[in-house]
Coordinates of C-alpha atoms in Angstrom, one line a residue:
M152 CA -1.0 -92.3 -27.2
N153 CA 0.1 -88.8 -29.3
L154 CA 2.0 -86.8 -26.8
L155 CA 3.2 -83.4 -27.7
K156 CA 6.3 -82.6 -25.7
I157 CA 6.6 -78.6 -25.1
A158 CA 9.7 -77.3 -23.4
L159 CA 9.2 -74.4 -21.3
L160 CA 12.6 -72.5 -21.0
Q161 CA 12.5 -70.9 -17.5
I162 CA 15.8 -69.2 -17.4
N163 CA 17.5 -66.2 -16.2
P164 CA 18.4 -63.4 -18.7
C165 CA 21.9 -62.0 -19.3
G166 CA 23.2 -58.5 -19.7
T167 CA 23.2 -58.1 -23.3
L168 CA 21.4 -59.4 -26.5
N169 CA 24.2 -61.4 -27.9
E170 CA 24.5 -63.1 -24.5
N171 CA 20.5 -63.9 -24.4
L172 CA 21.1 -65.3 -27.9
E173 CA 23.9 -67.6 -27.0
K174 CA 22.4 -68.6 -23.9
G175 CA 18.8 -69.1 -25.7
I176 CA 20.6 -70.9 -28.4
H177 CA 22.2 -73.3 -25.7
Y178 CA 18.8 -73.8 -24.0
C179 CA 16.9 -74.9 -27.0
Q180 CA 19.5 -77.4 -27.8
R181 CA 19.2 -78.7 -24.2
A182 CA 15.5 -78.9 -24.9
K183 CA 15.9 -80.9 -28.2
E184 CA 17.9 -83.4 -26.2
L185 CA 14.9 -83.9 -24.1
D186 CA 12.9 -84.6 -27.1
A187 CA 10.8 -81.5 -27.1
D188 CA 8.4 -80.5 -30.0
I189 CA 8.1 -77.0 -29.0
A190 CA 10.6 -74.8 -26.8
L191 CA 9.1 -71.7 -25.7
F192 CA 11.0 -68.4 -23.9
P193 CA 9.8 -66.1 -21.2
E194 CA 8.5 -62.9 -22.2
M195 CA 10.6 -60.4 -24.0
W196 CA 13.8 -62.6 -24.0
S197 CA 15.9 -60.4 -26.0
N198 CA 16.4 -57.9 -23.2
G199 CA 15.1 -60.2 -20.3
Y200 CA 11.8 -58.0 -19.6
H201 CA 14.2 -55.2 -18.4
I202 CA 12.1 -52.4 -18.8
Y203 CA 11.4 -51.1 -15.2
D204 CA 13.4 -48.6 -13.2
R205 CA 15.1 -47.4 -16.2
P206 CA 14.9 -44.5 -18.6
V207 CA 12.3 -45.3 -21.3
D208 CA 14.2 -44.1 -24.2
E209 CA 17.2 -46.7 -23.3
W210 CA 15.3 -49.7 -23.4
K211 CA 13.3 -48.7 -26.2
A212 CA 16.8 -48.5 -27.8
E213 CA 17.2 -52.3 -27.5
A214 CA 14.5 -53.1 -29.5
V215 CA 15.0 -55.3 -32.4
P216 CA 13.5 -55.6 -35.8
A217 CA 11.4 -59.0 -36.6
D218 CA 14.1 -59.9 -39.5
S219 CA 17.0 -58.9 -37.2
D220 CA 19.9 -61.4 -36.7
F221 CA 18.8 -62.2 -33.4
V222 CA 15.4 -63.3 -34.7
R223 CA 16.7 -65.5 -37.8
A224 CA 18.9 -67.1 -35.5
F225 CA 16.2 -69.0 -33.8
G226 CA 14.6 -69.4 -37.1
N227 CA 17.7 -71.1 -38.7
L228 CA 17.9 -73.0 -35.0
A229 CA 14.5 -74.4 -35.5
R230 CA 15.2 -75.9 -38.8
E231 CA 18.8 -77.3 -37.6
L232 CA 17.0 -78.9 -34.6
D233 CA 13.7 -80.1 -36.4
M234 CA 11.7 -78.7 -33.0
A235 CA 9.6 -75.5 -33.0
I236 CA 10.6 -72.4 -31.2
G237 CA 8.5 -69.5 -29.9
I238 CA 11.1 -66.8 -29.3
T239 CA 9.8 -63.6 -27.5
F240 CA 11.6 -60.1 -28.0
L241 CA 11.3 -56.3 -27.9
E242 CA 9.9 -55.8 -31.3
K243 CA 11.4 -52.6 -33.1
T244 CA 8.6 -51.0 -35.4
E245 CA 7.8 -47.9 -36.8
G246 CA 7.1 -45.5 -33.5
D247 CA 6.7 -47.1 -30.3
P248 CA 8.2 -50.9 -30.1
R249 CA 5.9 -54.1 -29.6
N250 CA 6.0 -56.7 -27.1
S251 CA 6.3 -59.8 -29.6
L252 CA 6.5 -63.8 -30.0
I253 CA 7.5 -65.4 -33.2
L254 CA 6.7 -68.9 -33.6
F255 CA 9.0 -70.6 -35.9
D256 CA 7.9 -74.3 -37.0
R257 CA 10.4 -77.2 -37.2
S258 CA 11.2 -76.2 -40.7
G259 CA 12.2 -72.7 -39.5
K260 CA 9.3 -71.0 -41.2
R261 CA 7.7 -68.4 -39.5
Q262 CA 4.1 -69.3 -38.7
F263 CA 3.0 -66.0 -37.1
T264 CA 4.4 -63.0 -35.3
Y265 CA 2.1 -62.1 -32.4
A266 CA 2.1 -58.9 -30.6
K267 CA 0.9 -58.3 -27.1
V268 CA -2.7 -57.1 -27.4
H269 CA -3.4 -56.1 -23.9
T270 CA -0.4 -54.3 -23.1
C271 CA -0.1 -53.0 -19.3
D272 CA -1.1 -49.4 -19.9
F273 CA -1.2 -48.4 -16.2
D274 CA 2.6 -48.9 -15.9
V275 CA 5.8 -48.5 -18.0
E276 CA 4.1 -50.9 -21.1
R277 CA 2.0 -47.6 -21.8
N278 CA 5.1 -47.2 -23.9
L279 CA 4.7 -50.0 -26.2
K280 CA 2.7 -50.5 -29.1
P281 CA -0.3 -52.9 -28.7
G282 CA -0.8 -55.9 -31.2
E283 CA -4.2 -55.8 -33.1
E284 CA -5.5 -59.2 -33.1
F285 CA -4.8 -62.8 -32.0
H286 CA -3.3 -65.4 -34.4
V287 CA -3.6 -69.3 -34.7
T288 CA -1.6 -71.5 -37.0
T289 CA -1.6 -75.2 -38.0
L290 CA 1.8 -76.4 -36.5
D291 CA 3.6 -79.3 -38.0
T292 CA 5.2 -81.6 -35.3
S293 CA 6.9 -84.8 -35.1
C294 CA 3.4 -86.2 -33.4
G295 CA 1.5 -84.6 -36.0
E296 CA -0.2 -81.2 -36.8
V297 CA -1.5 -79.0 -33.8
I298 CA -3.3 -75.7 -33.7
V299 CA -1.5 -73.2 -31.7
G300 CA -2.4 -69.7 -30.8
A301 CA -0.6 -67.3 -28.5
M302 CA -1.0 -64.7 -25.7
I303 CA 1.3 -62.7 -23.4
C304 CA 1.3 -62.3 -19.7
Y305 CA -1.4 -59.7 -19.2
D306 CA -3.6 -60.8 -22.2
R307 CA -4.4 -63.8 -19.8
E308 CA -6.4 -61.4 -17.4
F309 CA -9.0 -61.0 -20.1
P310 CA -11.2 -63.9 -21.1
E311 CA -11.6 -62.6 -24.4
S312 CA -8.2 -63.3 -25.3
A313 CA -8.4 -67.2 -25.0
R314 CA -12.0 -67.3 -26.3
L315 CA -10.9 -65.7 -29.6
L316 CA -8.1 -68.1 -30.0
M317 CA -10.5 -71.2 -29.4
L318 CA -13.2 -69.8 -31.9
K319 CA -10.1 -69.9 -34.5
G320 CA -9.4 -73.4 -33.6
A321 CA -6.5 -73.2 -31.2
E322 CA -5.9 -76.4 -29.2
L323 CA -2.7 -75.5 -27.2
I324 CA -2.1 -71.6 -26.5
L325 CA 1.5 -70.6 -25.7
V326 CA 2.0 -67.9 -23.1
P327 CA 5.3 -66.3 -22.4
N328 CA 5.1 -64.3 -19.0
A329 CA 7.1 -62.1 -16.8
C330 CA 5.4 -61.8 -13.3
P331 CA 4.6 -63.3 -10.0
M332 CA 2.7 -66.4 -10.8
E333 CA 0.8 -66.9 -7.7
I334 CA -2.6 -68.6 -6.8
N335 CA -4.9 -65.8 -8.5
R336 CA -2.9 -65.9 -11.9
L337 CA -2.5 -69.7 -12.2
S338 CA -6.1 -69.9 -11.3
Q339 CA -7.1 -67.7 -14.5
L340 CA -4.9 -69.8 -16.5
R341 CA -6.8 -72.9 -15.3
A342 CA -10.0 -71.3 -16.0
R343 CA -9.0 -70.3 -19.4
A344 CA -8.1 -73.8 -20.3
Y345 CA -11.3 -75.3 -18.6
E346 CA -13.8 -72.8 -20.2
N347 CA -12.2 -73.4 -23.7
M348 CA -11.3 -77.0 -23.7
L349 CA -7.7 -76.3 -24.7
A350 CA -4.4 -76.8 -23.4
I351 CA -2.5 -73.5 -22.1
A352 CA 1.7 -73.6 -21.6
T353 CA 3.0 -70.7 -19.6
C354 CA 6.6 -70.1 -19.5
N355 CA 7.8 -67.6 -16.6
Y356 CA 11.3 -66.4 -15.6
P357 CA 12.8 -67.7 -12.4
E358 CA 12.8 -66.3 -9.1
A359 CA 16.3 -64.6 -9.4
V360 CA 14.4 -62.2 -11.8
P361 CA 12.9 -59.2 -10.0
D362 CA 9.0 -59.8 -9.5
C363 CA 9.1 -63.5 -11.0
N364 CA 9.1 -66.7 -9.3
G365 CA 9.0 -69.3 -11.7
G366 CA 6.1 -71.3 -11.7
S367 CA 5.8 -72.1 -15.3
S368 CA 2.8 -74.4 -16.0
V369 CA 0.9 -76.6 -18.2
F370 CA -3.0 -77.2 -18.1
D371 CA -4.0 -79.6 -20.3
G372 CA -7.7 -78.8 -20.8
V373 CA -9.4 -82.2 -19.9
A374 CA -11.2 -81.8 -16.4
Y375 CA -13.2 -84.8 -16.8
L376 CA -12.7 -88.6 -18.3
P377 CA -15.2 -91.3 -18.6
E378 CA -13.3 -93.7 -16.2
L379 CA -13.5 -90.9 -13.3
D380 CA -16.4 -89.9 -11.1
G381 CA -15.4 -86.7 -10.5
S382 CA -13.3 -83.9 -12.1
R383 CA -9.5 -84.4 -12.4
D384 CA -6.8 -82.2 -12.1
M385 CA -5.8 -80.2 -15.2
C386 CA -2.5 -79.3 -14.1
I387 CA 0.1 -81.5 -15.9
L388 CA 3.0 -79.5 -15.0
Q389 CA 4.0 -77.2 -12.3
A390 CA 7.8 -75.5 -12.1
D391 CA 9.2 -74.7 -8.9
E392 CA 10.9 -71.4 -8.6
K393 CA 14.4 -72.5 -10.1
E394 CA 16.0 -72.0 -13.4
G395 CA 15.7 -75.1 -15.8
I396 CA 13.8 -76.5 -18.6
Y397 CA 10.5 -78.0 -17.8
V398 CA 9.0 -80.6 -20.2
A399 CA 5.3 -81.5 -20.3
E400 CA 3.9 -84.3 -22.5
L401 CA 0.6 -82.9 -23.8
D402 CA -2.0 -85.9 -24.9
L403 CA -3.6 -84.5 -28.1
D404 CA -5.6 -87.9 -28.5
Q405 CA -7.3 -86.9 -25.2
L406 CA -7.8 -83.5 -25.6
R407 CA -9.4 -84.1 -29.1
R408 CA -11.9 -86.7 -27.7
Y409 CA -12.6 -84.6 -24.9
R410 CA -13.5 -81.9 -27.3
E411 CA -15.8 -83.6 -29.4
H412 CA -18.2 -84.9 -26.2
E413 CA -18.1 -82.1 -23.3
V414 CA -20.2 -79.1 -22.9
H415 CA -17.6 -76.4 -22.9
G416 CA -16.2 -74.3 -25.2
N417 CA -18.4 -73.3 -28.4
A418 CA -21.0 -75.8 -27.7
Y419 CA -23.7 -73.8 -26.0
R420 CA -22.4 -70.2 -26.7
H421 CA -25.2 -67.1 -27.2
P422 CA -23.1 -64.6 -29.0
Q423 CA -26.1 -62.8 -30.3
K424 CA -26.5 -61.9 -26.5
Y425 CA -23.2 -60.6 -25.9
G426 CA -23.3 -57.3 -27.6
P427 CA -22.3 -54.8 -24.8
L428 CA -19.1 -56.9 -25.0
L429 CA -18.3 -54.9 -27.9
D430 CA -19.7 -51.4 -26.9
T431 CA -16.8 -49.2 -26.2
K432 CA -18.9 -46.4 -25.3
I433 CA -19.8 -47.8 -21.8
E434 CA -18.7 -45.7 -19.0
K435 CA -15.5 -47.5 -17.2
P436 CA -16.7 -48.5 -13.9
F437 CA -13.2 -48.6 -12.2
I438 CA -11.0 -45.7 -11.2
R439 CA -7.6 -46.5 -13.4
K440 CA -5.1 -46.1 -10.2
N441 CA -3.2 -48.8 -8.5
Y442 CA -4.3 -48.3 -4.9
R443 CA -1.1 -50.6 -3.9
E444 CA 0.9 -47.2 -4.4

């Protein structure tokens, strides 16, 4: 059995960048003690996603470059621990900052930098620069290679995000998060895993962080097994609301066998009929206003 161990670092942020660096290092070390192959942080760990109820210029000033000491420290740590690390941060760029994830492999090499494509432009994230594309990489781990992609939080609400990653070959999608993980959002993650026959690992902040409630999860993407009459629960990990490290064991062999024989994913698509999905001139049918205000 080929088990990939994914550690979700569902932890409370601190007050400063250096404190988050120190705490992040400590929890990565603990994840390695649990034999994790990959450690994933919640969204924008560098400042704890603390961008609400503050002046925009104040939190923008907290952005750090992708080659900053903060980010490079996790690359060095990945090499020292022989463990992949997905570190999240408010990325300083020319113009507005980005909401980013860098995935380091276990040798400390940067495999990709992903910036959140679907920024929450109905709210304060309108002050962020959206990313331009979705990335995948073949990640070397202690249990072999696995093809990994990434989404961030609100990306989950667009089926196209996971679909594109599936079409690029992703077997596992890493999803840093910072919002309440309630039944509907969890259902979105379950659906993305089911329809694309891939695993989705989501790391959220615990309940002590405003507007978050833990609930980090892993769906393994395998809905049916030959020995079962009906479907099975794809959720192999569901965290509670407390701070901690939550480790899931993803059976890669099982997932790959399933993808060879099941009917979802790319098996019976009709992309030639999907033209309107690319038509940017279609009138928006919904009013862009939050009715809960």
